[in-house]
mmCIF file of C-alpha atoms in Angstrom:
data_model
loop_
_atom_site.group_PDB
_atom_site.id
_atom_site.type_symbol
_atom_site.label_atom_id
_atom_site.label_comp_id
_atom_site.label_asym_id
_atom_site.label_seq_id
_atom_site.Cartn_x
_atom_site.Cartn_y
_atom_site.Cartn_z
ATOM 1 C CA MET S 923 -14.559 -37.618 70.125
ATOM 2 C CA LYS S 924 -18.137 -36.829 69.176
ATOM 3 C CA LYS S 925 -17.386 -33.139 69.448
ATOM 4 C CA THR S 926 -14.499 -33.498 66.959
ATOM 5 C CA GLN S 927 -16.674 -35.407 64.481
ATOM 6 C CA PHE S 928 -19.425 -32.824 64.840
ATOM 7 C CA SER S 929 -17.029 -29.943 64.210
ATOM 8 C CA ALA S 930 -15.400 -31.705 61.264
ATOM 9 C CA LYS S 931 -18.822 -32.402 59.762
ATOM 10 C CA ASN S 932 -19.893 -28.784 60.213
ATOM 11 C CA LEU S 933 -16.624 -27.578 58.701
ATOM 12 C CA PHE S 934 -17.130 -29.867 55.692
ATOM 13 C CA ILE S 935 -20.709 -28.641 55.146
ATOM 14 C CA LEU S 936 -19.657 -25.016 55.557
ATOM 15 C CA SER S 937 -16.797 -25.480 53.058
ATOM 16 C CA ALA S 938 -19.075 -27.144 50.516
ATOM 17 C CA LEU S 939 -21.689 -24.412 50.912
ATOM 18 C CA THR S 940 -19.076 -21.677 50.547
ATOM 19 C CA LEU S 941 -17.659 -23.228 47.366
ATOM 20 C CA THR S 942 -21.153 -23.609 45.933
ATOM 21 C CA LEU S 943 -21.943 -19.954 46.554
ATOM 22 C CA ILE S 944 -18.592 -18.588 45.358
ATOM 23 C CA SER S 945 -17.929 -20.841 42.343
ATOM 24 C CA PRO S 946 -20.609 -19.369 40.052
ATOM 25 C CA ALA S 947 -19.269 -15.876 40.709
ATOM 26 C CA ILE S 948 -15.747 -16.978 39.831
ATOM 27 C CA ALA S 949 -16.861 -18.814 36.701
ATOM 28 C CA ALA S 950 -19.256 -16.094 35.502
ATOM 29 C CA PRO S 951 -17.947 -14.090 32.560
ATOM 30 C CA LYS S 952 -17.057 -10.447 33.180
ATOM 31 C CA CYS S 953 -19.321 -8.647 30.727
ATOM 32 C CA SER S 954 -19.854 -4.954 30.083
ATOM 33 C CA PRO S 955 -22.625 -3.350 28.038
ATOM 34 C CA LEU S 956 -21.491 -1.659 24.827
ATOM 35 C CA ILE S 957 -22.611 1.855 23.967
ATOM 36 C CA ALA S 958 -24.637 2.452 20.811
ATOM 37 C CA VAL S 959 -22.943 4.582 18.154
ATOM 38 C CA GLY S 960 -24.894 7.743 17.357
ATOM 39 C CA GLY S 961 -27.473 7.182 20.088
ATOM 40 C CA ASP S 962 -28.103 9.177 23.201
ATOM 41 C CA LYS S 963 -25.004 9.602 25.344
ATOM 42 C CA GLY S 964 -24.275 6.345 27.160
ATOM 43 C CA GLN S 965 -27.201 4.502 25.537
ATOM 44 C CA THR S 966 -26.722 0.722 25.810
ATOM 45 C CA VAL S 967 -30.222 -0.420 24.799
ATOM 46 C CA VAL S 968 -31.649 0.695 21.459
ATOM 47 C CA LYS S 969 -35.368 0.568 20.681
ATOM 48 C CA LYS S 970 -36.372 0.685 17.017
ATOM 49 C CA ARG S 971 -39.142 0.061 14.557
ATOM 50 C CA ALA S 972 -37.877 -1.166 11.179
ATOM 51 C CA THR S 973 -39.025 1.210 8.461
ATOM 52 C CA ALA S 974 -39.170 0.857 4.692
ATOM 53 C CA PRO S 975 -36.169 2.356 2.889
ATOM 54 C CA SER S 976 -36.558 5.792 1.371
ATOM 55 C CA ILE S 977 -34.923 6.895 -1.846
ATOM 56 C CA PRO S 978 -34.052 10.601 -1.887
ATOM 57 C CA ILE S 979 -35.232 12.429 -5.034
ATOM 58 C CA GLY S 980 -32.406 12.781 -7.548
ATOM 59 C CA LEU S 981 -30.297 10.089 -5.870
ATOM 60 C CA ALA S 982 -31.933 6.926 -7.225
ATOM 61 C CA GLY S 983 -28.880 4.775 -6.427
ATOM 62 C CA LEU S 984 -28.914 5.666 -2.728
ATOM 63 C CA LYS S 985 -31.319 4.407 -0.121
ATOM 64 C CA ARG S 986 -31.699 5.321 3.509
ATOM 65 C CA ASP S 987 -33.086 3.050 6.169
ATOM 66 C CA ASN S 988 -32.756 2.448 9.903
ATOM 67 C CA TRP S 989 -31.771 -1.190 9.632
ATOM 68 C CA ASN S 990 -28.223 -0.886 11.046
ATOM 69 C CA THR S 991 -27.282 -0.318 14.668
ATOM 70 C CA ASP S 992 -23.621 -0.205 15.713
ATOM 71 C CA PHE S 993 -22.185 -0.710 19.181
ATOM 72 C CA ALA S 994 -18.671 0.591 19.964
ATOM 73 C CA ILE S 995 -16.047 -1.716 21.458
ATOM 74 C CA LYS S 996 -13.353 -0.322 23.770
ATOM 75 C CA SER S 997 -10.040 -0.536 21.945
ATOM 76 C CA ASN S 998 -7.890 -1.115 25.021
ATOM 77 C CA THR S 999 -9.609 -4.324 26.174
ATOM 78 C CA GLN S 1000 -9.422 -7.881 24.826
ATOM 79 C CA TYR S 1001 -12.829 -9.530 24.659
ATOM 80 C CA LYS S 1002 -13.464 -13.230 24.121
ATOM 81 C CA GLN S 1003 -17.176 -13.069 23.411
ATOM 82 C CA PHE S 1004 -19.939 -10.678 22.417
ATOM 83 C CA VAL S 1005 -23.532 -11.298 23.472
ATOM 84 C CA THR S 1006 -26.261 -9.623 21.449
ATOM 85 C CA THR S 1007 -29.719 -9.638 23.015
ATOM 86 C CA PHE S 1008 -32.638 -9.004 20.673
ATOM 87 C CA ILE S 1009 -36.068 -8.556 22.271
ATOM 88 C CA PRO S 1010 -39.007 -8.398 19.854
ATOM 89 C CA GLU S 1011 -41.806 -5.984 20.718
ATOM 90 C CA THR S 1012 -43.891 -7.385 17.864
ATOM 91 C CA ASP S 1013 -44.605 -11.046 17.046
ATOM 92 C CA GLY S 1014 -43.384 -12.349 13.695
ATOM 93 C CA THR S 1015 -40.432 -13.046 11.441
ATOM 94 C CA TYR S 1016 -37.392 -10.794 11.636
ATOM 95 C CA SER S 1017 -34.426 -10.716 9.287
ATOM 96 C CA ILE S 1018 -31.425 -10.394 11.642
ATOM 97 C CA ARG S 1019 -27.722 -10.264 10.844
ATOM 98 C CA VAL S 1020 -24.887 -9.593 13.265
ATOM 99 C CA TYR S 1021 -21.378 -8.582 12.172
ATOM 100 C CA LEU S 1022 -18.090 -8.026 13.976
ATOM 101 C CA LYS S 1023 -16.374 -5.105 12.195
ATOM 102 C CA TYR S 1024 -12.561 -4.865 12.090
ATOM 103 C CA ASN S 1025 -10.140 -1.973 11.577
ATOM 104 C CA ASP S 1026 -8.861 -3.406 8.278
ATOM 105 C CA GLY S 1027 -12.263 -2.777 6.670
ATOM 106 C CA THR S 1028 -13.466 -6.380 6.918
ATOM 107 C CA ALA S 1029 -16.367 -7.821 8.878
ATOM 108 C CA ASP S 1030 -17.272 -11.308 10.049
ATOM 109 C CA GLU S 1031 -20.931 -12.228 9.668
ATOM 110 C CA VAL S 1032 -21.626 -14.169 12.878
ATOM 111 C CA TYR S 1033 -25.403 -14.521 12.533
ATOM 112 C CA ASN S 1034 -27.770 -14.455 9.547
ATOM 113 C CA GLU S 1035 -31.213 -15.897 10.243
ATOM 114 C CA LYS S 1036 -34.901 -15.102 9.837
ATOM 115 C CA PRO S 1037 -36.372 -16.399 13.101
ATOM 116 C CA ASN S 1038 -40.055 -16.251 13.953
ATOM 117 C CA LEU S 1039 -40.104 -14.526 17.338
ATOM 118 C CA SER S 1040 -42.681 -13.921 20.033
ATOM 119 C CA LEU S 1041 -43.287 -10.637 21.818
ATOM 120 C CA GLY S 1042 -40.915 -10.189 24.764
ATOM 121 C CA LYS S 1043 -39.027 -13.491 24.341
ATOM 122 C CA PRO S 1044 -35.333 -12.619 23.918
ATOM 123 C CA LEU S 1045 -33.101 -14.033 21.222
ATOM 124 C CA VAL S 1046 -29.510 -14.255 22.495
ATOM 125 C CA ILE S 1047 -26.735 -14.381 19.898
ATOM 126 C CA LYS S 1048 -23.198 -15.212 21.063
ATOM 127 C CA SER S 1049 -20.171 -14.554 18.892
ATOM 128 C CA SER S 1050 -16.400 -14.682 19.221
ATOM 129 C CA PRO S 1051 -13.780 -12.475 17.566
ATOM 130 C CA ARG S 1052 -10.951 -13.705 15.363
ATOM 131 C CA ALA S 1053 -8.152 -15.426 17.275
ATOM 132 C CA GLU S 1054 -5.576 -12.651 16.849
ATOM 133 C CA ASP S 1055 -7.771 -9.616 16.233
ATOM 134 C CA GLN S 1056 -10.350 -7.525 18.074
ATOM 135 C CA PRO S 1057 -13.254 -5.821 16.323
ATOM 136 C CA TYR S 1058 -14.022 -2.143 16.875
ATOM 137 C CA GLN S 1059 -17.804 -2.458 16.488
ATOM 138 C CA VAL S 1060 -20.659 -4.932 16.620
ATOM 139 C CA ASN S 1061 -23.217 -4.220 13.888
ATOM 140 C CA VAL S 1062 -26.772 -5.482 14.237
ATOM 141 C CA PHE S 1063 -28.726 -5.354 10.972
ATOM 142 C CA VAL S 1064 -32.504 -5.812 11.176
ATOM 143 C CA GLY S 1065 -34.174 -5.344 7.826
ATOM 144 C CA ASP S 1066 -35.843 -6.793 4.718
ATOM 145 C CA VAL S 1067 -39.529 -7.155 3.984
ATOM 146 C CA GLU S 1068 -40.120 -9.519 6.933
ATOM 147 C CA SER S 1069 -39.012 -6.917 9.460
ATOM 148 C CA ILE S 1070 -40.669 -3.730 8.181
ATOM 149 C CA GLY S 1071 -43.091 -2.328 10.731
ATOM 150 C CA LYS S 1072 -41.887 -4.522 13.593
ATOM 151 C CA SER S 1073 -40.522 -3.045 16.812
ATOM 152 C CA TYR S 1074 -37.657 -4.417 18.874
ATOM 153 C CA GLN S 1075 -34.874 -3.542 21.276
ATOM 154 C CA ILE S 1076 -31.270 -4.626 21.099
ATOM 155 C CA SER S 1077 -28.236 -4.516 23.330
ATOM 156 C CA VAL S 1078 -24.735 -5.975 23.176
ATOM 157 C CA LYS S 1079 -22.378 -7.000 25.955
ATOM 158 C CA ALA S 1080 -18.647 -7.616 25.606
ATOM 159 C CA CYS S 1081 -17.223 -10.399 27.775
ATOM 160 C CA ARG S 1082 -13.597 -10.832 28.839
ATOM 161 C CA SER S 1083 -13.828 -14.470 29.928
#
């Protein structure tokens, strides 16, 4: 009888331990890094330094800056969440906006803040697409006077669950 109780107890502990170890893996979202548009082939992390806009001579109405970074979303996969990770390489205030861009020419602004960030401490921004639509790109906009001269790196993951 003691042997049966001992075996049952061991089986119970083993089952509980197994569920504890497996459950987080089952519950964890399945995320994939998105590739930056226009970057090096396969680049999933973009490092930048926000620069002041330039105005080309003769084209006063146009300005060029490096404030936008786009990440391409696979069109054949349904994603439930996008996770943008922003890591400052300079202390200070950053002007950050994140958009989900759709094929119909519209975009949802999912983040628009001017946080004061510390070197190396990541800012994680989670966003969800429209209920019946999937975006084709995630746009991360880092600009304005607060951000000029500051360095950072950004990446975006797309999650299916």
